[in-house]
Amino acid sequence: MCGIVGYIGNKKAGPILINGLLRLEYRGYDSAGISTIEKDKISIMKDKGRVKNLYNLPGINDLEGTIGIAHTRWATHGKPSKENAHPHMDNSKTFSVVHNGIIENYHELREFLSSNGYKFYSDTDTEIIPNLVHYYYSKDENNDEFKFLRAFKNACSRLLGSFAIEILCKDYPNNMIVVRKDSPLVIGKSDGENYLSSDIPAILSFTRNFYLLNDYEYAVLSRDNVKFYDKDLNEINKKTETIEWNASSAEKDGYQDFMLKEIYEQPTAIRETIGSKLNEKLECSFEELDFTKDYLKGLNKIYFIACGTAMHAGLAGKNMMEKLCKIPTEVDIASEFRYRNPLVDDKTLCIFISQSGETADTIAALKLAKSNGAKTIVITNVIGSSITREADYSIYTHAGPEIAVASTKAYTSQVVLISLLCVYFADVLGMDNPNVTNLKEEILMLPKKLEETLKDTKKIKDFAKKVYQEQDIFFLGRGIDETTAREASLKLKEISYIHSESYAAGELKHGAIALIENGVTVVGIMTDPNLVDKMVSNLQEVITRGAKTLIITNQDIDEKRFDVVINVPKTSPFISPILAIVPLQLFAYYISKEKGLDVDKPRNLAKSVTVE
Ligand code: F6R
């Protein structure tokens, strides 16, 4: 939820840390701060509000320290304020800490520390960490090179919850230590300097070589070296992994916002997703998987499990899987799946979808499915993310870094990958189905059709200008188009703050039609030839009650009946959400711009939700 950065090298740490935070701001942006070691003293500078506010802090440009840690916050414990902003120090000003995650037993630890004379100045769970480290540090009479590490490890072994923690100690000005558990953290290795970050893109301009930490592993960074230790402080070896993303993929490249850039990157992103999985001869292969026909035939159920937009990608996959592979398929919200004793056993295949690979609920749901004996696949965009270390199989979307909080290219590439998985399973099962061949042909044509969809955006921009001040907007669809309605409605809510509902169009008349009054905007999505007539009738019901209508379709309809009609290219109905969502992503985008909002960083939201 929060973003953390660290630097140790020979350059001034301050500007590097702030720069890194600016790139991580999508993870949280209600307060920010940095801590460096200045002439053997810990310095902390922090404030409420956006990262750029740090530039105005008196003395920030005078910092000389070449080692430092930094944090941009998305509040969980304690409101956004300077006091609650990270970094936090212990009472003796020996340690400073930044932390991403939640310490679940912090009340108990705070009481323990209070009874030992420690005072607290913030409402955060984090402030207990430097003080707990100090508690162990002050009790350790052995002043060797490992004293700092020992105290940190002793403190961390008492923490429950999720955490990625960076810590500095004024007595060890050439070391910074980190640990993680269920929270993202990567270490970037460079020449004579090393970097830390919650996410790869923030430090991609400095290095493409990364170390990945597993839960409860400690890394001690110095300028020339990184040493790794397991939870009992035995030294372990690690190799770097090279990340192929280039630095410009994490920049705006002339676009006003990351979201707009990412919308326009969709043709390229899905080209990468299709990659080597499907060739011109319509041969589909997944080298990552080793499923036999017997295994797939023996499945009692497939689950798609995810949160938010990623869950919508699962919804898009359900029908495809059932129709093409004849395997009963369910879609579940990860935070619900976990708590309802789902019927999952060794004959169930659970497919988890997560752009970031760090979503706490999705990871917990995966662990549950595994413990019930199910095989688990994760579809993710981030190599080495936490969920990939838990899943039996990891399949990557290769969409490139997605920075805007509202997901666009990650969604379309997830749906593409799911459709590839469906045709692959159908092939393994030996399904003789003309729909499979047709779907493969259509998947290969998708990048071009997406380019076409993005060519003319004037109509949608004009309509957004017309309706941006509205209070409520409704999205209707049937069948696969209901999935697009859901995703479009979520996108609009997230970045425009307009109240919005999505409905299975046939369901509207069973209650929600009471909300339709003169002038309200209704968006109808119609891509399934079998359901067009029914959709038109449902839309007529709202038009009769005075609604303005925007239609997204690839069918031949009587356009005069509606206010605005946007045509998208025809494709297989299974994958029409990939094209139909694009004008609606732009609809949400232009409304948000028209309202003067921060498109990339909508209020109250963060890019990856590492709390439950
Ligand atoms: C919406 C959005 C969220 C995420 C959800 C899951 O635009 O981005 O709904 O889809 O928080 O995140 P991941 O995919 O990282 O697990």
XYZ file of C-alpha atoms and ligand atoms in Angstrom:
628
model
C 0.000 0.000 0.000
C 2.862 2.322 0.714
C 6.003 2.797 -1.338
C 9.503 2.462 0.058
C 12.874 3.337 -1.437
C 16.455 3.041 -0.197
C 19.856 4.070 -1.469
C 23.447 3.469 -0.445
C 26.325 4.643 -2.652
C 28.569 7.615 -3.205
C 26.020 10.145 -4.390
C 23.833 12.337 -2.217
C 20.925 10.108 -1.197
C 18.269 12.858 -0.822
C 17.514 13.587 -4.513
C 17.682 9.886 -5.452
C 15.226 8.979 -2.705
C 12.736 11.711 -3.612
C 12.979 10.777 -7.271
C 12.277 7.138 -6.409
C 9.295 8.140 -4.254
C 7.833 10.222 -7.065
C 7.820 7.105 -9.212
C 6.231 5.062 -6.441
C 3.599 7.629 -5.548
C 0.915 5.479 -7.175
C 1.292 3.140 -4.198
C 0.198 5.809 -1.734
C 0.315 9.567 -1.572
C -0.995 11.047 1.640
C 2.374 11.809 3.249
C 6.033 11.202 2.526
C 9.463 11.393 4.115
C 13.133 10.535 3.910
C 15.826 9.652 6.429
C 19.565 9.885 5.832
C 22.633 9.539 8.019
C 24.281 12.961 8.337
C 27.646 13.046 10.109
C 26.767 10.034 12.300
C 23.337 11.420 13.148
C 19.988 10.252 11.872
C 18.122 12.974 9.987
C 14.418 12.725 9.179
C 12.458 15.074 6.929
C 8.794 14.392 6.304
C 5.474 16.045 5.691
C 1.808 15.490 4.995
C 0.690 15.488 1.353
C 2.332 14.644 -1.915
C 5.981 13.668 -2.348
C 6.745 16.940 -4.152
C 6.075 18.794 -0.875
C 9.379 17.389 0.363
C 11.202 19.797 -1.979
C 9.857 22.702 0.119
C 11.149 21.434 3.446
C 13.834 23.767 4.884
C 17.285 22.143 4.746
C 16.309 19.318 2.389
C 18.817 20.506 -0.215
C 21.619 20.647 2.375
C 21.517 16.932 3.109
C 24.906 15.364 2.401
C 24.269 11.753 3.446
C 24.946 9.002 0.903
C 22.772 6.436 2.650
C 19.048 6.801 3.163
C 15.556 5.363 3.259
C 12.272 6.890 2.135
C 8.531 6.307 2.191
C 5.316 7.452 0.567
C 2.299 6.559 2.661
C -1.237 5.271 2.198
C -2.672 5.558 5.686
C -3.808 2.463 7.566
C -3.049 3.195 11.247
C -3.394 6.894 12.021
C -4.682 9.667 9.787
C -2.444 11.318 7.185
C -0.293 13.834 9.130
C 3.322 14.843 9.556
C 3.545 12.891 12.845
C 2.223 9.716 11.265
C 4.385 10.055 8.148
C 7.396 7.730 7.876
C 10.309 7.430 8.606
C 9.937 6.874 12.344
C 12.746 7.016 14.908
C 13.211 5.313 18.246
C 13.335 7.426 21.425
C 17.143 7.475 21.508
C 17.365 8.620 17.841
C 19.612 5.669 17.013
C 17.378 4.027 14.397
C 15.043 5.164 11.656
C 12.543 2.903 9.942
C 10.179 2.879 6.986
C 7.572 0.168 6.718
C 5.017 -1.050 4.216
C 2.310 -3.368 5.552
C 0.492 -3.802 8.837
C 1.770 -4.978 12.216
C -1.200 -6.882 13.586
C 0.054 -7.240 17.170
C 1.164 -3.644 17.526
C -1.138 -2.878 20.501
C 0.468 -5.647 22.508
C 3.997 -4.589 21.475
C 3.251 -0.947 22.201
C 2.099 -1.876 25.709
C 5.198 -3.984 26.203
C 7.445 -1.097 25.142
C 5.478 1.483 27.145
C 5.944 -0.629 30.269
C 9.670 -0.506 29.540
C 9.653 3.289 29.438
C 9.316 3.937 25.688
C 7.211 6.906 24.538
C 5.223 7.169 21.302
C 4.586 10.259 19.233
C 2.422 8.929 16.416
C -0.665 6.751 15.962
C 1.142 4.343 13.659
C 1.904 0.688 14.089
C 5.335 1.372 12.574
C 6.698 3.432 15.454
C 6.979 0.336 17.609
C 9.582 -1.128 15.238
C 12.566 1.220 15.818
C 11.815 1.170 19.539
C 11.639 -2.609 19.681
C 14.936 -2.788 17.800
C 16.406 -0.350 20.325
C 15.101 -2.507 23.166
C 17.097 -5.509 21.920
C 20.082 -3.394 20.854
C 20.465 -1.838 24.291
C 20.366 -5.262 25.952
C 23.097 -6.749 23.717
C 26.533 -6.360 25.275
C 28.376 -7.861 22.329
C 29.512 -4.880 20.213
C 30.464 -6.834 17.097
C 29.580 -6.178 13.430
C 26.315 -8.155 13.759
C 24.831 -6.291 16.719
C 22.575 -4.126 14.510
C 21.404 -7.136 12.484
C 20.795 -9.211 15.638
C 18.675 -6.525 17.267
C 16.659 -6.039 14.075
C 16.101 -9.763 13.678
C 15.046 -10.152 17.334
C 12.522 -7.350 16.892
C 11.185 -8.658 13.588
C 10.667 -12.139 14.934
C 8.073 -10.639 17.308
C 6.091 -8.939 14.550
C 2.866 -10.455 13.252
C 1.271 -9.270 10.029
C 2.805 -8.171 6.780
C 5.848 -6.012 6.375
C 8.645 -4.760 4.213
C 10.970 -2.805 6.478
C 14.095 -0.729 5.845
C 16.153 0.390 8.816
C 19.150 2.667 9.403
C 21.319 2.781 12.518
C 23.534 5.781 13.292
C 26.195 3.462 14.741
C 26.427 1.590 11.420
C 26.586 4.425 8.866
C 27.722 2.082 6.069
C 24.864 -0.413 6.291
C 21.162 -0.490 5.765
C 19.128 -3.592 6.568
C 15.861 -4.817 5.119
C 13.443 -7.667 5.641
C 10.135 -8.611 4.113
C 7.136 -10.782 4.853
C 4.132 -10.769 2.487
C 4.999 -7.257 1.297
C 6.915 -6.404 -1.862
C 10.563 -5.355 -1.818
C 13.304 -5.617 -4.422
C 17.007 -4.825 -4.219
C 18.639 -3.249 -7.261
C 22.351 -3.940 -7.650
C 24.630 -1.469 -9.367
C 28.321 -0.555 -9.433
C 29.407 0.789 -6.021
C 25.816 1.513 -5.086
C 22.679 -0.419 -4.233
C 19.005 0.457 -4.304
C 15.837 -0.707 -2.604
C 12.302 -0.311 -3.758
C 8.786 -1.672 -3.341
C 8.569 -2.013 -7.088
C 10.932 -2.480 -9.981
C 9.899 0.531 -12.143
C 10.963 3.083 -9.512
C 14.628 2.122 -9.849
C 14.666 0.811 -13.393
C 16.607 3.836 -14.626
C 19.501 2.884 -12.303
C 19.736 -0.862 -12.800
C 18.124 -3.870 -14.403
C 19.720 -6.363 -12.018
C 17.612 -7.249 -9.044
C 17.753 -9.497 -6.008
C 14.402 -10.851 -4.828
C 13.865 -11.526 -1.134
C 11.727 -14.336 0.272
C 9.727 -14.008 3.456
C 11.851 -13.534 6.590
C 15.079 -13.131 4.654
C 17.325 -10.267 5.718
C 19.568 -8.273 3.396
C 22.426 -6.129 4.688
C 23.366 -3.549 2.095
C 26.692 -1.775 1.910
C 28.044 0.266 -0.992
C 29.834 -2.621 -2.730
C 27.958 -5.584 -1.436
C 24.667 -7.126 -0.389
C 24.717 -9.979 2.132
C 21.708 -12.199 2.730
C 20.643 -14.096 5.854
C 17.791 -16.486 6.605
C 15.439 -16.085 9.553
C 18.022 -17.609 11.909
C 20.754 -15.336 10.510
C 22.602 -18.058 8.611
C 24.234 -16.432 5.599
C 22.674 -17.472 2.264
C 23.623 -16.886 -1.380
C 21.448 -15.173 -3.924
C 21.818 -14.472 -7.614
C 20.535 -11.389 -9.368
C 17.714 -11.602 -11.898
C 17.773 -9.386 -14.959
C 14.554 -7.598 -15.780
C 13.834 -7.019 -19.464
C 11.561 -3.976 -19.061
C 13.350 -0.852 -20.227
C 13.454 2.377 -18.269
C 11.288 4.325 -20.715
C 8.420 1.916 -20.102
C 8.178 3.490 -16.652
C 8.074 7.072 -18.047
C 5.150 9.029 -19.509
C 6.780 9.350 -22.949
C 4.970 12.575 -23.830
C 1.539 11.463 -22.670
C -0.220 13.682 -20.114
C -0.873 10.781 -17.794
C 0.264 7.205 -17.307
C -3.302 6.009 -17.706
C -3.601 7.477 -21.187
C -0.214 6.077 -22.135
C -1.190 2.656 -20.840
C -4.505 2.719 -22.727
C -2.575 3.390 -25.938
C 0.006 0.730 -25.098
C -2.642 -1.994 -25.208
C -1.987 -3.216 -28.758
C 1.720 -3.647 -27.948
C 1.007 -5.129 -24.540
C -1.288 -7.835 -25.876
C 1.119 -8.567 -28.731
C 3.644 -9.400 -25.985
C 1.045 -11.468 -24.133
C 0.251 -13.533 -27.198
C 4.016 -13.761 -27.824
C 5.150 -17.288 -28.306
C 1.976 -18.819 -26.910
C 0.085 -18.891 -30.197
C 1.691 -19.039 -33.632
C 0.414 -18.401 -37.146
C -0.192 -22.120 -37.587
C -2.655 -21.795 -34.691
C -0.526 -23.976 -32.442
C -0.925 -22.990 -28.833
C 1.640 -23.891 -26.173
C 2.244 -23.119 -22.515
C 5.723 -24.286 -21.604
C 5.057 -23.343 -17.996
C 2.365 -26.022 -17.654
C 2.518 -29.807 -17.664
C -1.178 -30.707 -17.563
C -2.263 -33.959 -19.158
C -5.581 -34.688 -20.811
C -6.416 -37.041 -17.927
C -5.728 -34.354 -15.352
C -7.931 -31.791 -17.108
C -10.647 -34.364 -17.775
C -10.654 -35.322 -14.099
C -11.223 -31.770 -12.856
C -14.450 -31.164 -10.985
C -14.136 -27.405 -11.251
C -11.956 -24.492 -12.282
C -11.967 -21.348 -10.167
C -10.821 -17.903 -11.234
C -9.998 -15.974 -8.068
C -8.927 -12.331 -7.901
C -9.903 -8.823 -6.790
C -11.339 -5.812 -8.593
C -10.445 -5.484 -12.229
C -8.479 -8.740 -12.176
C -11.652 -10.485 -10.980
C -13.468 -9.020 -14.001
C -10.844 -10.666 -16.206
C -11.836 -13.946 -14.534
C -15.499 -13.258 -15.317
C -14.554 -12.807 -18.955
C -12.895 -16.230 -18.805
C -15.719 -18.193 -17.187
C -17.954 -18.550 -20.210
C -15.017 -19.304 -22.491
C -13.738 -22.073 -20.248
C -17.152 -23.675 -19.826
C -18.085 -23.469 -23.510
C -14.742 -24.533 -24.977
C -13.513 -27.032 -22.398
C -16.775 -28.173 -20.798
C -15.322 -27.767 -17.319
C -17.592 -26.098 -14.726
C -15.973 -22.762 -13.903
C -16.616 -20.328 -11.085
C -15.304 -16.860 -10.394
C -14.732 -15.692 -6.861
C -13.608 -12.538 -5.126
C -10.440 -13.457 -3.236
C -11.536 -11.816 0.022
C -14.783 -13.824 -0.050
C -13.305 -17.135 -1.211
C -10.992 -17.216 1.801
C -13.726 -17.038 4.376
C -16.439 -19.287 3.000
C -14.932 -22.766 3.182
C -14.993 -23.231 -0.589
C -15.416 -26.734 -2.026
C -11.856 -27.175 -3.237
C -9.870 -30.408 -3.414
C -7.194 -32.086 -5.527
C -9.605 -32.229 -8.459
C -10.005 -28.465 -8.495
C -7.782 -26.120 -10.480
C -7.557 -22.613 -9.028
C -6.381 -19.824 -11.307
C -5.427 -16.612 -9.537
C -5.176 -13.330 -11.399
C -3.159 -10.407 -10.064
C -1.436 -7.637 -11.998
C 0.885 -6.777 -9.123
C 1.222 -10.262 -7.705
C 1.160 -8.611 -4.270
C -2.546 -8.430 -3.418
C -2.845 -9.775 0.121
C -6.315 -11.315 -0.264
C -5.381 -13.078 -3.489
C -2.197 -14.487 -1.976
C -4.085 -15.701 1.103
C -6.772 -17.314 -1.100
C -4.039 -19.097 -3.050
C -2.489 -20.468 0.125
C -5.906 -21.762 1.198
C -6.572 -23.447 -2.166
C -3.150 -25.088 -2.041
C -3.675 -26.366 1.471
C -6.915 -28.008 0.261
C -4.925 -29.921 -2.350
C -5.797 -27.869 -5.450
C -3.247 -27.075 -8.125
C -2.700 -23.341 -8.414
C -1.817 -21.161 -11.383
C -1.148 -17.446 -11.108
C -1.589 -15.053 -13.998
C 0.452 -11.977 -13.172
C 2.398 -9.137 -14.715
C 5.272 -8.908 -12.253
C 8.117 -11.380 -12.432
C 9.248 -12.524 -9.004
C 6.223 -10.985 -7.252
C 5.162 -12.565 -3.952
C 2.353 -14.643 -5.412
C 4.676 -16.320 -7.923
C 6.615 -17.764 -5.036
C 3.504 -19.462 -3.682
C 1.805 -20.692 -6.867
C 2.488 -24.068 -8.473
C 2.621 -22.405 -11.901
C 3.205 -18.753 -12.868
C 2.147 -17.366 -16.229
C 3.133 -13.817 -17.123
C 1.067 -11.307 -19.077
C 4.195 -9.362 -20.160
C 2.158 -6.148 -20.339
C 5.059 -4.008 -19.078
C 4.861 -1.871 -15.929
C 1.445 -0.446 -15.179
C 1.828 2.748 -13.169
C -1.626 4.390 -13.225
C -3.717 3.183 -10.317
C -6.654 2.363 -12.603
C -5.808 -0.792 -14.454
C -6.167 -0.807 -18.253
C -3.520 -2.693 -20.205
C -3.140 -5.203 -17.366
C -6.847 -6.046 -17.686
C -6.882 -6.541 -21.438
C -3.710 -8.601 -21.349
C -5.167 -10.756 -18.556
C -8.243 -11.479 -20.683
C -5.996 -12.315 -23.642
C -3.923 -14.692 -21.543
C -7.036 -16.361 -20.145
C -8.395 -16.841 -23.666
C -5.082 -18.423 -24.669
C -5.275 -20.696 -21.659
C -8.801 -21.738 -22.627
C -7.832 -22.667 -26.181
C -4.746 -24.459 -24.856
C -6.845 -26.534 -22.453
C -9.315 -27.237 -25.279
C -6.395 -28.514 -27.406
C -5.028 -30.699 -24.603
C -8.513 -32.084 -24.063
C -8.766 -32.774 -27.791
C -11.966 -30.769 -28.146
C -13.041 -30.754 -31.742
C -14.793 -27.434 -31.750
C -14.850 -24.903 -34.599
C -15.164 -22.149 -31.976
C -11.640 -22.967 -30.780
C -10.114 -22.458 -34.229
C -12.110 -19.302 -34.743
C -11.044 -17.964 -31.358
C -7.373 -18.610 -32.136
C -7.676 -16.700 -35.420
C -9.400 -13.851 -33.661
C -6.808 -13.708 -30.876
C -4.060 -13.267 -33.479
C -5.983 -10.384 -35.046
C -6.613 -8.626 -31.738
C -3.574 -6.283 -31.660
C -4.538 -4.804 -35.047
C -8.176 -4.501 -34.061
C -7.156 -2.763 -30.851
C -5.102 -0.272 -32.859
C -8.192 0.367 -34.966
C -10.318 0.881 -31.847
C -7.902 3.530 -30.626
C -7.769 5.482 -33.889
C -10.767 7.751 -33.533
C -11.617 8.837 -30.025
C -13.391 12.138 -30.737
C -16.930 10.861 -30.204
C -16.165 9.432 -26.782
C -14.257 12.541 -25.737
C -17.183 14.764 -26.789
C -19.683 12.606 -24.931
C -17.496 12.688 -21.804
C -17.471 16.516 -21.997
C -21.247 16.478 -22.143
C -21.870 14.278 -19.112
C -18.909 14.899 -16.801
C -20.977 16.762 -14.209
C -23.525 13.996 -13.743
C -24.155 12.334 -10.410
C -24.943 8.802 -11.598
C -24.115 6.776 -14.685
C -25.424 3.263 -15.413
C -23.773 0.535 -17.470
C -25.824 -2.300 -18.957
C -24.864 -5.470 -20.757
C -25.945 -9.067 -21.190
C -23.775 -12.176 -21.220
C -20.139 -11.329 -21.782
C -21.082 -7.645 -22.143
C -22.158 -7.571 -18.531
C -18.508 -8.163 -17.637
C -17.533 -5.130 -19.695
C -20.291 -3.139 -17.987
C -18.857 -4.044 -14.583
C -15.317 -3.153 -15.527
C -16.380 0.133 -17.178
C -18.390 1.097 -14.125
C -15.467 0.373 -11.793
C -13.123 2.436 -13.976
C -15.507 5.373 -13.932
C -15.998 5.257 -10.146
C -12.294 5.020 -9.467
C -11.104 8.032 -11.372
C -14.135 10.309 -11.779
C -15.814 9.780 -8.373
C -19.183 9.629 -10.176
C -21.556 7.136 -8.629
C -22.078 4.324 -11.063
C -23.809 0.961 -11.231
C -23.528 -1.887 -13.659
C -26.374 -4.295 -14.326
C -27.184 -7.381 -16.271
C -29.596 -5.545 -18.551
C -32.401 -8.069 -18.090
C -32.220 -7.596 -14.344
C -32.773 -3.845 -14.415
C -36.549 -4.086 -14.528
C -36.526 -6.112 -11.308
C -35.743 -3.064 -9.214
C -32.994 -0.729 -10.319
C -35.047 0.784 -13.135
C -36.649 2.874 -10.382
C -33.452 4.955 -10.487
C -33.815 5.846 -14.153
C -35.210 9.338 -14.579
C -35.163 12.046 -17.169
C -31.667 12.920 -18.399
C -29.755 10.119 -16.637
C -26.920 8.582 -18.671
C -27.052 4.884 -19.518
C -24.256 3.116 -21.344
C -25.249 -0.038 -23.224
C -22.745 -2.598 -24.450
C -23.833 -4.976 -27.230
C -21.378 -7.333 -28.832
C -23.125 -10.676 -28.652
C -25.211 -11.223 -31.822
C -27.524 -13.579 -29.924
C -28.397 -10.956 -27.353
C -28.627 -7.777 -29.410
C -32.401 -7.758 -29.753
C -32.887 -8.316 -26.061
C -30.411 -5.528 -25.269
C -32.172 -3.128 -27.603
C -35.454 -3.838 -25.797
C -33.859 -3.205 -22.406
C -32.378 0.046 -23.650
C -35.748 1.074 -25.022
C -37.093 0.704 -21.483
C -34.636 3.310 -20.205
C -35.006 5.600 -23.224
C -38.752 5.667 -22.569
C -37.962 6.957 -19.093
C -35.832 9.787 -20.445
C -32.307 8.294 -20.355
C -29.479 9.528 -22.606
C -27.735 6.554 -24.165
C -24.185 5.801 -25.199
C -23.821 2.499 -27.049
C -20.679 0.451 -27.578
C -21.287 -2.184 -30.212
C -19.930 -4.233 -33.081
C -23.390 -5.190 -34.337
C -25.565 -3.644 -37.004
C -28.142 -1.701 -35.079
C -30.491 1.147 -35.782
C -28.192 3.907 -34.552
C -30.887 6.592 -34.716
C -32.525 5.170 -31.605
C -29.541 6.156 -29.442
C -27.735 9.408 -28.616
C -24.189 8.262 -29.389
C -23.018 4.975 -30.885
C -19.365 3.913 -30.848
C -18.518 1.042 -33.165
C -15.737 -1.344 -32.260
C -14.346 -4.042 -34.577
C -16.160 -7.381 -34.778
C -14.476 -10.311 -33.081
C -15.348 -13.580 -31.395
C -17.912 -12.804 -28.650
C -15.622 -14.619 -26.183
C -13.013 -11.885 -26.412
C -15.143 -8.877 -27.242
C -14.493 -7.365 -23.759
C -10.925 -6.668 -24.894
C -12.155 -4.285 -27.584
C -15.390 -3.053 -26.008
C -13.698 -1.847 -22.823
C -11.310 0.503 -24.636
C -13.749 3.364 -25.439
C -15.049 3.036 -21.876
C -11.573 3.323 -20.386
C -11.264 6.514 -22.411
C -14.730 7.619 -21.272
C -13.646 7.386 -17.623
C -10.326 9.044 -18.460
C -11.844 12.062 -20.263
C -14.487 12.582 -17.572
C -11.780 12.601 -14.924
C -9.708 15.101 -16.951
C -12.739 17.295 -17.540
C -13.305 17.377 -13.768
C -9.672 18.362 -13.250
C -8.864 15.286 -11.169
C -5.585 13.454 -10.780
C -6.232 10.568 -13.171
C -3.212 8.489 -12.213
C -3.644 8.826 -8.473
C -7.313 8.788 -7.547
C -8.245 9.533 -3.954
C -8.169 6.759 -1.347
C -6.728 4.221 -3.784
C -3.334 2.614 -4.123
C -1.911 0.480 -6.873
C -1.292 -2.664 -4.955
C -3.368 -3.609 -1.973
C -1.047 -5.469 0.358
C -3.422 -5.270 3.327
C -6.384 -7.588 3.854
C -8.872 -1.239 -10.678
C -7.748 -1.968 -10.122
C -7.998 -2.859 -8.967
C -7.090 -4.098 -9.046
C -7.217 -4.931 -7.773
C -6.359 -6.170 -7.841
O -8.494 -0.445 -11.752
O -6.645 -1.835 -10.570
O -9.340 -3.224 -8.858
O -7.453 -4.856 -10.163
O -6.829 -4.158 -6.678
O -5.026 -5.841 -8.017
P -3.982 -6.893 -8.571
O -4.364 -7.190 -9.976
O -2.646 -6.216 -8.488
O -4.096 -8.099 -7.691
